[in-house]
PDB file of C-alpha atoms in Angstrom:
ATOM      1  CA  MET A   1     -19.883 -20.350  -1.892  1.00  0.00           C
ATOM      2  CA  GLU A   2     -18.782 -18.810  -5.168  1.00  0.00           C
ATOM      3  CA  LEU A   3     -15.932 -16.305  -5.143  1.00  0.00           C
ATOM      4  CA  ASN A   4     -17.915 -13.944  -7.339  1.00  0.00           C
ATOM      5  CA  ALA A   5     -20.787 -13.985  -4.842  1.00  0.00           C
ATOM      6  CA  LEU A   6     -18.372 -13.135  -2.011  1.00  0.00           C
ATOM      7  CA  ARG A   7     -16.898 -10.255  -3.991  1.00  0.00           C
ATOM      8  CA  GLN A   8     -20.394  -8.943  -4.706  1.00  0.00           C
ATOM      9  CA  PHE A   9     -21.277  -9.203  -1.022  1.00  0.00           C
ATOM     10  CA  LEU A  10     -18.265  -7.045  -0.101  1.00  0.00           C
ATOM     11  CA  VAL A  11     -19.426  -4.282  -2.447  1.00  0.00           C
ATOM     12  CA  VAL A  12     -22.937  -4.336  -0.945  1.00  0.00           C
ATOM     13  CA  ALA A  13     -21.423  -4.371   2.563  1.00  0.00           C
ATOM     14  CA  ARG A  14     -19.257  -1.355   1.749  1.00  0.00           C
ATOM     15  CA  LEU A  15     -21.981   0.727   0.112  1.00  0.00           C
ATOM     16  CA  GLU A  16     -24.957  -0.554   2.136  1.00  0.00           C
ATOM     17  CA  HIS A  17     -27.086   0.166  -0.920  1.00  0.00           C
ATOM     18  CA  LEU A  18     -28.234  -2.431  -3.445  1.00  0.00           C
ATOM     19  CA  SER A  19     -28.830  -0.202  -6.456  1.00  0.00           C
ATOM     20  CA  ARG A  20     -25.497   1.625  -6.095  1.00  0.00           C
ATOM     21  CA  ALA A  21     -23.713  -1.700  -5.596  1.00  0.00           C
ATOM     22  CA  ALA A  22     -25.405  -3.095  -8.707  1.00  0.00           C
ATOM     23  CA  ASP A  23     -24.326  -0.028 -10.685  1.00  0.00           C
ATOM     24  CA  GLU A  24     -20.721  -0.379  -9.495  1.00  0.00           C
ATOM     25  CA  LEU A  25     -20.707  -4.096 -10.310  1.00  0.00           C
ATOM     26  CA  ARG A  26     -22.547  -3.479 -13.598  1.00  0.00           C
ATOM     27  CA  ILE A  27     -25.135  -6.146 -12.951  1.00  0.00           C
ATOM     28  CA  ALA A  28     -28.921  -6.073 -12.580  1.00  0.00           C
ATOM     29  CA  GLN A  29     -30.176  -5.287  -9.077  1.00  0.00           C
ATOM     30  CA  PRO A  30     -32.551  -8.308  -8.937  1.00  0.00           C
ATOM     31  CA  SER A  31     -29.601 -10.602  -9.711  1.00  0.00           C
ATOM     32  CA  LEU A  32     -27.553  -9.011  -6.938  1.00  0.00           C
ATOM     33  CA  SER A  33     -30.465  -9.319  -4.501  1.00  0.00           C
ATOM     34  CA  ARG A  34     -30.733 -13.043  -5.281  1.00  0.00           C
ATOM     35  CA  THR A  35     -26.980 -13.479  -4.690  1.00  0.00           C
ATOM     36  CA  ILE A  36     -27.212 -11.871  -1.252  1.00  0.00           C
ATOM     37  CA  ALA A  37     -30.310 -13.918  -0.417  1.00  0.00           C
ATOM     38  CA  ARG A  38     -28.499 -17.162  -1.358  1.00  0.00           C
ATOM     39  CA  LEU A  39     -25.550 -16.242   0.866  1.00  0.00           C
ATOM     40  CA  GLU A  40     -27.868 -15.549   3.787  1.00  0.00           C
ATOM     41  CA  SER A  41     -29.649 -18.850   3.162  1.00  0.00           C
ATOM     42  CA  GLU A  42     -26.341 -20.759   3.148  1.00  0.00           C
ATOM     43  CA  LEU A  43     -25.260 -19.068   6.380  1.00  0.00           C
ATOM     44  CA  GLY A  44     -28.668 -19.479   7.997  1.00  0.00           C
ATOM     45  CA  THR A  45     -28.921 -15.844   9.121  1.00  0.00           C
ATOM     46  CA  PRO A  46     -29.525 -12.377   7.661  1.00  0.00           C
ATOM     47  CA  LEU A  47     -26.407 -10.313   6.951  1.00  0.00           C
ATOM     48  CA  PHE A  48     -28.235  -6.990   6.655  1.00  0.00           C
ATOM     49  CA  ASP A  49     -30.916  -5.126   8.572  1.00  0.00           C
ATOM     50  CA  ARG A  50     -33.600  -4.106   6.113  1.00  0.00           C
ATOM     51  CA  SER A  51     -35.768  -1.841   8.251  1.00  0.00           C
ATOM     52  CA  GLY A  52     -35.477   1.415   6.367  1.00  0.00           C
ATOM     53  CA  ARG A  53     -32.011   1.855   4.900  1.00  0.00           C
ATOM     54  CA  LEU A  54     -29.964  -1.290   4.246  1.00  0.00           C
ATOM     55  CA  ARG A  55     -27.471  -1.763   7.079  1.00  0.00           C
ATOM     56  CA  LEU A  56     -24.815  -4.417   7.655  1.00  0.00           C
ATOM     57  CA  ASN A  57     -25.711  -6.173  10.923  1.00  0.00           C
ATOM     58  CA  ASP A  58     -23.337  -7.771  13.438  1.00  0.00           C
ATOM     59  CA  ALA A  59     -23.377 -11.132  11.651  1.00  0.00           C
ATOM     60  CA  GLY A  60     -22.704  -9.338   8.377  1.00  0.00           C
ATOM     61  CA  LYS A  61     -19.752  -7.445   9.854  1.00  0.00           C
ATOM     62  CA  LEU A  62     -18.300 -10.680  11.216  1.00  0.00           C
ATOM     63  CA  PHE A  63     -18.737 -12.408   7.859  1.00  0.00           C
ATOM     64  CA  ARG A  64     -17.316  -9.397   5.979  1.00  0.00           C
ATOM     65  CA  ASP A  65     -14.108  -9.472   8.024  1.00  0.00           C
ATOM     66  CA  HIS A  66     -13.569 -13.173   7.307  1.00  0.00           C
ATOM     67  CA  VAL A  67     -14.387 -12.767   3.607  1.00  0.00           C
ATOM     68  CA  GLU A  68     -11.954  -9.881   3.271  1.00  0.00           C
ATOM     69  CA  ARG A  69      -9.174 -11.875   4.904  1.00  0.00           C
ATOM     70  CA  SER A  70      -9.917 -14.963   2.798  1.00  0.00           C
ATOM     71  CA  LEU A  71     -10.009 -13.089  -0.495  1.00  0.00           C
ATOM     72  CA  GLY A  72      -6.929 -11.166   0.596  1.00  0.00           C
ATOM     73  CA  GLU A  73      -5.026 -14.425   1.118  1.00  0.00           C
ATOM     74  CA  LEU A  74      -6.120 -15.682  -2.306  1.00  0.00           C
ATOM     75  CA  GLU A  75      -4.965 -12.444  -3.923  1.00  0.00           C
ATOM     76  CA  ALA A  76      -1.676 -12.588  -1.998  1.00  0.00           C
ATOM     77  CA  GLY A  77      -1.168 -16.134  -3.262  1.00  0.00           C
ATOM     78  CA  ARG A  78      -1.881 -15.114  -6.838  1.00  0.00           C
ATOM     79  CA  ARG A  79       0.535 -12.209  -6.572  1.00  0.00           C
ATOM     80  CA  ALA A  80       3.240 -14.400  -4.981  1.00  0.00           C
ATOM     81  CA  VAL A  81       2.990 -16.950  -7.800  1.00  0.00           C
ATOM     82  CA  ALA A  82       3.020 -14.201 -10.429  1.00  0.00           C
ATOM     83  CA  GLU A  83       6.105 -12.659  -8.842  1.00  0.00           C
ATOM     84  CA  ALA A  84       7.890 -16.006  -8.614  1.00  0.00           C
ATOM     85  CA  THR A  85       7.226 -16.927 -12.236  1.00  0.00           C
ATOM     86  CA  SER A  86       7.545 -13.520 -13.881  1.00  0.00           C
ATOM     87  CA  VAL A  87      10.608 -11.564 -14.941  1.00  0.00           C
ATOM     88  CA  GLY A  88       8.850  -8.364 -13.829  1.00  0.00           C
ATOM     89  CA  LEU A  89       8.370  -7.085 -10.308  1.00  0.00           C
ATOM     90  CA  GLY A  90       4.566  -6.808 -10.437  1.00  0.00           C
ATOM     91  CA  THR A  91       2.351  -4.200  -8.798  1.00  0.00           C
ATOM     92  CA  VAL A  92       2.366  -2.167  -5.596  1.00  0.00           C
ATOM     93  CA  ARG A  93      -0.890  -0.880  -4.032  1.00  0.00           C
ATOM     94  CA  LEU A  94      -0.662   2.254  -1.904  1.00  0.00           C
ATOM     95  CA  ALA A  95      -3.536   3.868   0.013  1.00  0.00           C
ATOM     96  CA  SER A  96      -3.462   7.383   1.430  1.00  0.00           C
ATOM     97  CA  GLU A  97      -5.748  10.177   2.606  1.00  0.00           C
ATOM     98  CA  THR A  98      -3.925  12.546   0.258  1.00  0.00           C
ATOM     99  CA  PHE A  99      -1.252  12.101  -2.394  1.00  0.00           C
ATOM    100  CA  LEU A 100      -0.011  15.697  -2.405  1.00  0.00           C
ATOM    101  CA  THR A 101       2.774  14.885   0.061  1.00  0.00           C
ATOM    102  CA  LEU A 102       3.727  11.719  -1.832  1.00  0.00           C
ATOM    103  CA  THR A 103       4.296  13.066  -5.330  1.00  0.00           C
ATOM    104  CA  GLY A 104       8.063  13.337  -4.800  1.00  0.00           C
ATOM    105  CA  PRO A 105       8.747   9.759  -3.634  1.00  0.00           C
ATOM    106  CA  LEU A 106       6.206   8.356  -6.114  1.00  0.00           C
ATOM    107  CA  ALA A 107       7.953  10.089  -9.003  1.00  0.00           C
ATOM    108  CA  ALA A 108      11.350   8.860  -7.793  1.00  0.00           C
ATOM    109  CA  TYR A 109      10.012   5.320  -7.441  1.00  0.00           C
ATOM    110  CA  LYS A 110       8.563   5.319 -10.959  1.00  0.00           C
ATOM    111  CA  ARG A 111      11.829   6.602 -12.432  1.00  0.00           C
ATOM    112  CA  ALA A 112      13.792   3.888 -10.645  1.00  0.00           C
ATOM    113  CA  HIS A 113      11.307   1.086 -11.411  1.00  0.00           C
ATOM    114  CA  PRO A 114       9.439   1.981 -14.615  1.00  0.00           C
ATOM    115  CA  SER A 115       8.179  -1.582 -15.176  1.00  0.00           C
ATOM    116  CA  ILE A 116       6.319  -1.742 -11.843  1.00  0.00           C
ATOM    117  CA  GLU A 117       2.656  -0.796 -11.930  1.00  0.00           C
ATOM    118  CA  ILE A 118       1.537   1.538  -9.125  1.00  0.00           C
ATOM    119  CA  GLU A 119      -2.058   1.430  -7.890  1.00  0.00           C
ATOM    120  CA  LEU A 120      -3.101   4.431  -5.797  1.00  0.00           C
ATOM    121  CA  HIS A 121      -6.178   4.146  -3.568  1.00  0.00           C
ATOM    122  CA  TRP A 122      -7.722   7.094  -1.733  1.00  0.00           C
ATOM    123  CA  SER A 123      -8.826   5.886   1.692  1.00  0.00           C
ATOM    124  CA  LEU A 124     -10.075   7.209   5.011  1.00  0.00           C
ATOM    125  CA  ALA A 125      -7.801   6.400   7.942  1.00  0.00           C
ATOM    126  CA  GLU A 126     -10.502   4.346   9.703  1.00  0.00           C
ATOM    127  CA  ASP A 127     -10.648   1.978   6.714  1.00  0.00           C
ATOM    128  CA  MET A 128      -6.899   1.472   6.417  1.00  0.00           C
ATOM    129  CA  SER A 129      -6.335  -1.173   9.106  1.00  0.00           C
ATOM    130  CA  ARG A 130      -9.099  -3.339   7.654  1.00  0.00           C
ATOM    131  CA  ARG A 131      -7.765  -2.928   4.126  1.00  0.00           C
ATOM    132  CA  LEU A 132      -4.256  -3.873   5.229  1.00  0.00           C
ATOM    133  CA  GLN A 133      -5.446  -6.903   7.196  1.00  0.00           C
ATOM    134  CA  ALA A 134      -7.556  -7.989   4.213  1.00  0.00           C
ATOM    135  CA  GLN A 135      -4.476  -7.465   1.983  1.00  0.00           C
ATOM    136  CA  ASP A 136      -6.552  -5.214  -0.232  1.00  0.00           C
ATOM    137  CA  VAL A 137      -3.582  -2.809  -0.254  1.00  0.00           C
ATOM    138  CA  ASP A 138       0.123  -3.250   0.549  1.00  0.00           C
ATOM    139  CA  LEU A 139       0.964   0.063   2.224  1.00  0.00           C
ATOM    140  CA  CYS A 140      -0.977   2.943   3.781  1.00  0.00           C
ATOM    141  CA  VAL A 141       0.072   6.506   4.565  1.00  0.00           C
ATOM    142  CA  ALA A 142      -2.081   8.165   7.227  1.00  0.00           C
ATOM    143  CA  SER A 143      -2.115  11.643   8.742  1.00  0.00           C
ATOM    144  CA  GLN A 144      -3.918  10.483  11.896  1.00  0.00           C
ATOM    145  CA  PRO A 145      -3.438   7.538  14.253  1.00  0.00           C
ATOM    146  CA  ILE A 146      -4.409   4.006  13.201  1.00  0.00           C
ATOM    147  CA  HIS A 147      -5.018   1.744  16.174  1.00  0.00           C
ATOM    148  CA  ALA A 148      -5.092  -1.948  15.236  1.00  0.00           C
ATOM    149  CA  GLU A 149      -3.234  -5.140  16.026  1.00  0.00           C
ATOM    150  CA  GLY A 150      -1.059  -6.816  13.441  1.00  0.00           C
ATOM    151  CA  LEU A 151       0.290  -3.648  11.852  1.00  0.00           C
ATOM    152  CA  GLU A 152       3.805  -2.274  11.657  1.00  0.00           C
ATOM    153  CA  SER A 153       4.499   1.396  11.099  1.00  0.00           C
ATOM    154  CA  MET A 154       7.123   4.080  10.728  1.00  0.00           C
ATOM    155  CA  GLN A 155       6.609   7.803  11.236  1.00  0.00           C
ATOM    156  CA  LEU A 156       7.609   9.721   8.124  1.00  0.00           C
ATOM    157  CA  PHE A 157       7.473  13.299   9.377  1.00  0.00           C
ATOM    158  CA  ASP A 158       5.882  15.566  11.972  1.00  0.00           C
ATOM    159  CA  ASP A 159       4.383  18.665  10.389  1.00  0.00           C
ATOM    160  CA  ALA A 160       3.135  21.864  12.001  1.00  0.00           C
ATOM    161  CA  VAL A 161      -0.362  22.864  10.875  1.00  0.00           C
ATOM    162  CA  GLY A 162      -1.156  26.569  10.747  1.00  0.00           C
ATOM    163  CA  VAL A 163      -4.095  28.671   9.661  1.00  0.00           C
ATOM    164  CA  GLY A 164      -4.256  30.127   6.170  1.00  0.00           C
ATOM    165  CA  VAL A 165      -5.886  33.531   5.663  1.00  0.00           C
ATOM    166  CA  PRO A 166      -6.337  35.804   2.619  1.00  0.00           C
ATOM    167  CA  LEU A 167      -3.613  38.374   1.995  1.00  0.00           C
ATOM    168  CA  ASP A 168      -5.873  41.252   3.077  1.00  0.00           C
ATOM    169  CA  HIS A 169      -7.288  39.529   6.181  1.00  0.00           C
ATOM    170  CA  PRO A 170      -7.068  41.428   9.525  1.00  0.00           C
ATOM    171  CA  LEU A 171      -4.956  38.575  10.947  1.00  0.00           C
ATOM    172  CA  ALA A 172      -2.547  38.529   7.996  1.00  0.00           C
ATOM    173  CA  SER A 173       0.118  40.549   9.821  1.00  0.00           C
ATOM    174  CA  ARG A 174       0.206  38.181  12.802  1.00  0.00           C
ATOM    175  CA  THR A 175       2.925  35.584  13.321  1.00  0.00           C
ATOM    176  CA  SER A 176       0.734  33.419  15.553  1.00  0.00           C
ATOM    177  CA  VAL A 177      -2.885  33.164  16.661  1.00  0.00           C
ATOM    178  CA  SER A 178      -4.841  31.305  19.342  1.00  0.00           C
ATOM    179  CA  ILE A 179      -7.848  29.031  18.795  1.00  0.00           C
ATOM    180  CA  ASP A 180      -9.981  31.422  20.874  1.00  0.00           C
ATOM    181  CA  GLU A 181      -9.203  34.214  18.412  1.00  0.00           C
ATOM    182  CA  LEU A 182     -10.476  32.021  15.573  1.00  0.00           C
ATOM    183  CA  ALA A 183     -13.785  31.168  17.242  1.00  0.00           C
ATOM    184  CA  ASP A 184     -15.925  33.500  15.104  1.00  0.00           C
ATOM    185  CA  GLN A 185     -14.008  33.112  11.853  1.00  0.00           C
ATOM    186  CA  PRO A 186     -15.628  31.363   8.842  1.00  0.00           C
ATOM    187  CA  PHE A 187     -13.745  28.123   8.098  1.00  0.00           C
ATOM    188  CA  ILE A 188     -13.229  26.283   4.832  1.00  0.00           C
ATOM    189  CA  THR A 189     -12.288  22.685   5.515  1.00  0.00           C
ATOM    190  CA  ALA A 190     -12.574  19.067   4.454  1.00  0.00           C
ATOM    191  CA  ARG A 191     -15.532  16.805   5.086  1.00  0.00           C
ATOM    192  CA  LYS A 192     -15.905  14.752   8.257  1.00  0.00           C
ATOM    193  CA  GLY A 193     -13.489  11.826   8.457  1.00  0.00           C
ATOM    194  CA  HIS A 194     -10.574  13.624   6.791  1.00  0.00           C
ATOM    195  CA  TRP A 195      -7.619  14.312   9.079  1.00  0.00           C
ATOM    196  CA  LEU A 196      -7.841  18.085   8.494  1.00  0.00           C
ATOM    197  CA  ARG A 197     -11.465  18.204   9.639  1.00  0.00           C
ATOM    198  CA  ARG A 198     -10.815  15.946  12.622  1.00  0.00           C
ATOM    199  CA  LEU A 199      -7.948  18.172  13.731  1.00  0.00           C
ATOM    200  CA  LEU A 200     -10.109  21.298  13.438  1.00  0.00           C
ATOM    201  CA  ASP A 201     -12.970  19.722  15.413  1.00  0.00           C
ATOM    202  CA  ARG A 202     -10.571  18.396  18.066  1.00  0.00           C
ATOM    203  CA  LEU A 203      -8.827  21.746  18.584  1.00  0.00           C
ATOM    204  CA  PHE A 204     -12.129  23.568  19.043  1.00  0.00           C
ATOM    205  CA  ALA A 205     -13.745  20.850  21.192  1.00  0.00           C
ATOM    206  CA  ALA A 206     -10.814  21.045  23.631  1.00  0.00           C
ATOM    207  CA  ARG A 207     -11.927  24.603  24.342  1.00  0.00           C
ATOM    208  CA  ASP A 208     -15.677  23.854  24.324  1.00  0.00           C
ATOM    209  CA  LEU A 209     -15.991  25.665  21.008  1.00  0.00           C
ATOM    210  CA  THR A 210     -17.498  24.732  17.654  1.00  0.00           C
ATOM    211  CA  PRO A 211     -15.888  25.958  14.433  1.00  0.00           C
ATOM    212  CA  LYS A 212     -18.021  28.075  12.123  1.00  0.00           C
ATOM    213  CA  ILE A 213     -17.803  26.070   8.910  1.00  0.00           C
ATOM    214  CA  VAL A 214     -18.997  27.782   5.738  1.00  0.00           C
ATOM    215  CA  CYS A 215     -17.643  25.283   3.208  1.00  0.00           C
ATOM    216  CA  GLU A 216     -16.804  21.569   3.224  1.00  0.00           C
ATOM    217  CA  SER A 217     -14.800  20.486   0.204  1.00  0.00           C
ATOM    218  CA  ASP A 218     -13.974  17.080  -1.232  1.00  0.00           C
ATOM    219  CA  GLU A 219     -11.460  18.857  -3.471  1.00  0.00           C
ATOM    220  CA  HIS A 220      -8.782  19.407  -0.870  1.00  0.00           C
ATOM    221  CA  SER A 221      -6.516  21.188  -3.325  1.00  0.00           C
ATOM    222  CA  ALA A 222      -9.278  23.799  -3.729  1.00  0.00           C
ATOM    223  CA  ILE A 223      -9.346  24.752  -0.026  1.00  0.00           C
ATOM    224  CA  ALA A 224      -6.341  27.089  -0.322  1.00  0.00           C
ATOM    225  CA  ASP A 225      -7.808  28.633  -3.502  1.00  0.00           C
ATOM    226  CA  LEU A 226     -11.099  29.358  -1.704  1.00  0.00           C
ATOM    227  CA  ILE A 227      -9.189  30.886   1.218  1.00  0.00           C
ATOM    228  CA  SER A 228      -7.198  33.042  -1.205  1.00  0.00           C
ATOM    229  CA  ALA A 229     -10.465  34.184  -2.801  1.00  0.00           C
ATOM    230  CA  GLY A 230     -11.564  35.589   0.573  1.00  0.00           C
ATOM    231  CA  LEU A 231     -14.355  33.113   1.306  1.00  0.00           C
ATOM    232  CA  GLY A 232     -12.954  32.114   4.685  1.00  0.00           C
ATOM    233  CA  ILE A 233      -9.903  30.820   6.516  1.00  0.00           C
ATOM    234  CA  GLY A 234      -8.717  27.267   7.109  1.00  0.00           C
ATOM    235  CA  LEU A 235      -6.108  24.973   8.562  1.00  0.00           C
ATOM    236  CA  VAL A 236      -3.176  24.484   6.205  1.00  0.00           C
ATOM    237  CA  PRO A 237      -0.333  21.990   6.787  1.00  0.00           C
ATOM    238  CA  GLY A 238       3.157  23.405   6.796  1.00  0.00           C
ATOM    239  CA  PHE A 239       4.073  20.987   4.006  1.00  0.00           C
ATOM    240  CA  ALA A 240       1.657  22.775   1.666  1.00  0.00           C
ATOM    241  CA  ARG A 241       3.672  25.991   2.003  1.00  0.00           C
ATOM    242  CA  ARG A 242       6.511  24.317   0.124  1.00  0.00           C
ATOM    243  CA  SER A 243       4.286  23.333  -2.810  1.00  0.00           C
ATOM    244  CA  ALA A 244       5.194  25.020  -6.076  1.00  0.00           C
ATOM    245  CA  THR A 245       1.497  25.419  -6.921  1.00  0.00           C
ATOM    246  CA  ARG A 246       0.365  26.834  -3.577  1.00  0.00           C
ATOM    247  CA  ALA A 247      -2.271  29.570  -3.601  1.00  0.00           C
ATOM    248  CA  PRO A 248      -1.363  33.095  -2.372  1.00  0.00           C
ATOM    249  CA  VAL A 249      -2.420  32.883   1.286  1.00  0.00           C
ATOM    250  CA  VAL A 250      -0.729  33.949   4.517  1.00  0.00           C
ATOM    251  CA  TRP A 251       0.247  31.047   6.779  1.00  0.00           C
ATOM    252  CA  ILE A 252       0.038  31.813  10.517  1.00  0.00           C
ATOM    253  CA  ALA A 253       1.229  29.535  13.320  1.00  0.00           C
ATOM    254  CA  VAL A 254      -1.405  28.338  15.800  1.00  0.00           C
ATOM    255  CA  ASP A 255      -0.649  28.646  19.523  1.00  0.00           C
ATOM    256  CA  SER A 256      -1.367  24.997  20.324  1.00  0.00           C
ATOM    257  CA  PRO A 257       1.081  22.092  20.638  1.00  0.00           C
ATOM    258  CA  ASP A 258      -1.689  19.805  19.302  1.00  0.00           C
ATOM    259  CA  CYS A 259      -1.985  21.633  15.989  1.00  0.00           C
ATOM    260  CA  ARG A 260       0.244  19.177  14.145  1.00  0.00           C
ATOM    261  CA  ARG A 261       0.049  16.367  11.612  1.00  0.00           C
ATOM    262  CA  ARG A 262       2.079  13.198  12.131  1.00  0.00           C
ATOM    263  CA  VAL A 263       2.329  11.285   8.874  1.00  0.00           C
ATOM    264  CA  THR A 264       2.956   7.551   9.251  1.00  0.00           C
ATOM    265  CA  LEU A 265       3.493   4.635   6.879  1.00  0.00           C
ATOM    266  CA  HIS A 266       1.703   1.387   7.827  1.00  0.00           C
ATOM    267  CA  TRP A 267       1.856  -2.195   6.546  1.00  0.00           C
ATOM    268  CA  GLY A 268       0.632  -5.582   7.723  1.00  0.00           C
ATOM    269  CA  ALA A 269       3.052  -7.314  10.090  1.00  0.00           C
ATOM    270  CA  ASP A 270       2.023 -10.792   8.968  1.00  0.00           C
ATOM    271  CA  SER A 271       1.426 -10.085   5.298  1.00  0.00           C
ATOM    272  CA  HIS A 272       3.783 -11.071   2.523  1.00  0.00           C
ATOM    273  CA  LEU A 273       5.080  -7.873   0.982  1.00  0.00           C
ATOM    274  CA  SER A 274       5.951  -8.296  -2.662  1.00  0.00           C
ATOM    275  CA  THR A 275       9.270  -7.090  -4.008  1.00  0.00           C
ATOM    276  CA  ALA A 276       7.458  -4.107  -5.530  1.00  0.00           C
ATOM    277  CA  ALA A 277       5.911  -3.210  -2.159  1.00  0.00           C
ATOM    278  CA  ARG A 278       9.207  -3.592  -0.301  1.00  0.00           C
ATOM    279  CA  LEU A 279      10.907  -1.282  -2.803  1.00  0.00           C
ATOM    280  CA  MET A 280       8.109   1.256  -2.359  1.00  0.00           C
ATOM    281  CA  ARG A 281       8.437   1.049   1.429  1.00  0.00           C
ATOM    282  CA  THR A 282      12.176   1.697   1.142  1.00  0.00           C
ATOM    283  CA  THR A 283      11.639   4.669  -1.170  1.00  0.00           C
ATOM    284  CA  ILE A 284       9.057   6.294   1.112  1.00  0.00           C
ATOM    285  CA  THR A 285      10.963   5.699   4.354  1.00  0.00           C
ATOM    286  CA  SER A 286      14.227   6.939   2.786  1.00  0.00           C
ATOM    287  CA  TRP A 287      12.705  10.161   1.487  1.00  0.00           C
ATOM    288  CA  ASP A 288      14.033  13.450   2.843  1.00  0.00           C
ATOM    289  CA  TRP A 289      10.785  15.366   3.367  1.00  0.00           C
ATOM    290  CA  THR A 290      12.578  18.659   3.985  1.00  0.00           C
ATOM    291  CA  ALA A 291      14.860  18.603   0.956  1.00  0.00           C
ATOM    292  CA  GLY A 292      12.348  16.761  -1.247  1.00  0.00           C
ATOM    293  CA  GLU A 293      14.761  14.034  -2.358  1.00  0.00           C
ATOM    294  CA  LEU A 294      15.963  10.546  -1.479  1.00  0.00           C
ATOM    295  CA  GLN A 295      18.420  10.436   1.381  1.00  0.00           C
ATOM    296  CA  GLU A 296      21.823   9.116   0.467  1.00  0.00           C
ATOM    297  CA  LYS A 297      22.623   5.689   1.888  1.00  0.00           C
ATOM    298  CA  ARG A 298      25.700   5.504   4.058  1.00  0.00           C
TER     299      ARG A 298
END
């Protein structure tokens, strides 16, 4: 099997769409179709269900996991050799659901290690364990639990999540509010899969309620702006209140011990972390999230 064919298979497996995969790979769709057909012929079984929309089947999922690990090991080997034979410290690859909370430590890291290249990858939490095990990334920062074997982690901070309302909203004078009181309010939130949306759905489901969602945004930095404009209310992490660019909204505490975000750094327990990745891990875990600076070593 050719490495290029395996890499092309992973793109098709991720997108489950031949034409979009061909566009991303910048190759002709018929050529990509022939590559997938050859792989299936070599393996002696289909990797996709083709009734209606293209779907990765059980054999395809099994093969994908092995291909990701194999290519991950090859990439780890390449990076290890490059690090051993180069005067530089290489590259670090960091995945996160949002980079707003990480701008401080990332800036400090770049100042301290200007020769190291930083690759930032936006990722859903459910994809992180697979990406770490495949060594597609070195480190992941998640705002929701990641349950998988072979990972090590460290909690970075525990953040209260409140509700943001416009300045002239009837609830704006309150210091706290219950979920029941928010049942009929129009919500602006992130799309399904994002930690903010999952928290909102979980809080309402615990009370047999469904949030009234009037806007789902991929531009998470725009949520506070839309709230400020009076289009609805939304959950806002406490960390965002300390942002210098925050929109003018009123932050109100939510009367629920579950309305919190626990931000955790994850890495593969068995993977070889490069010097660049180890330095990044140290920077992130040493960051004082309250003061917004590196903690002094004692």
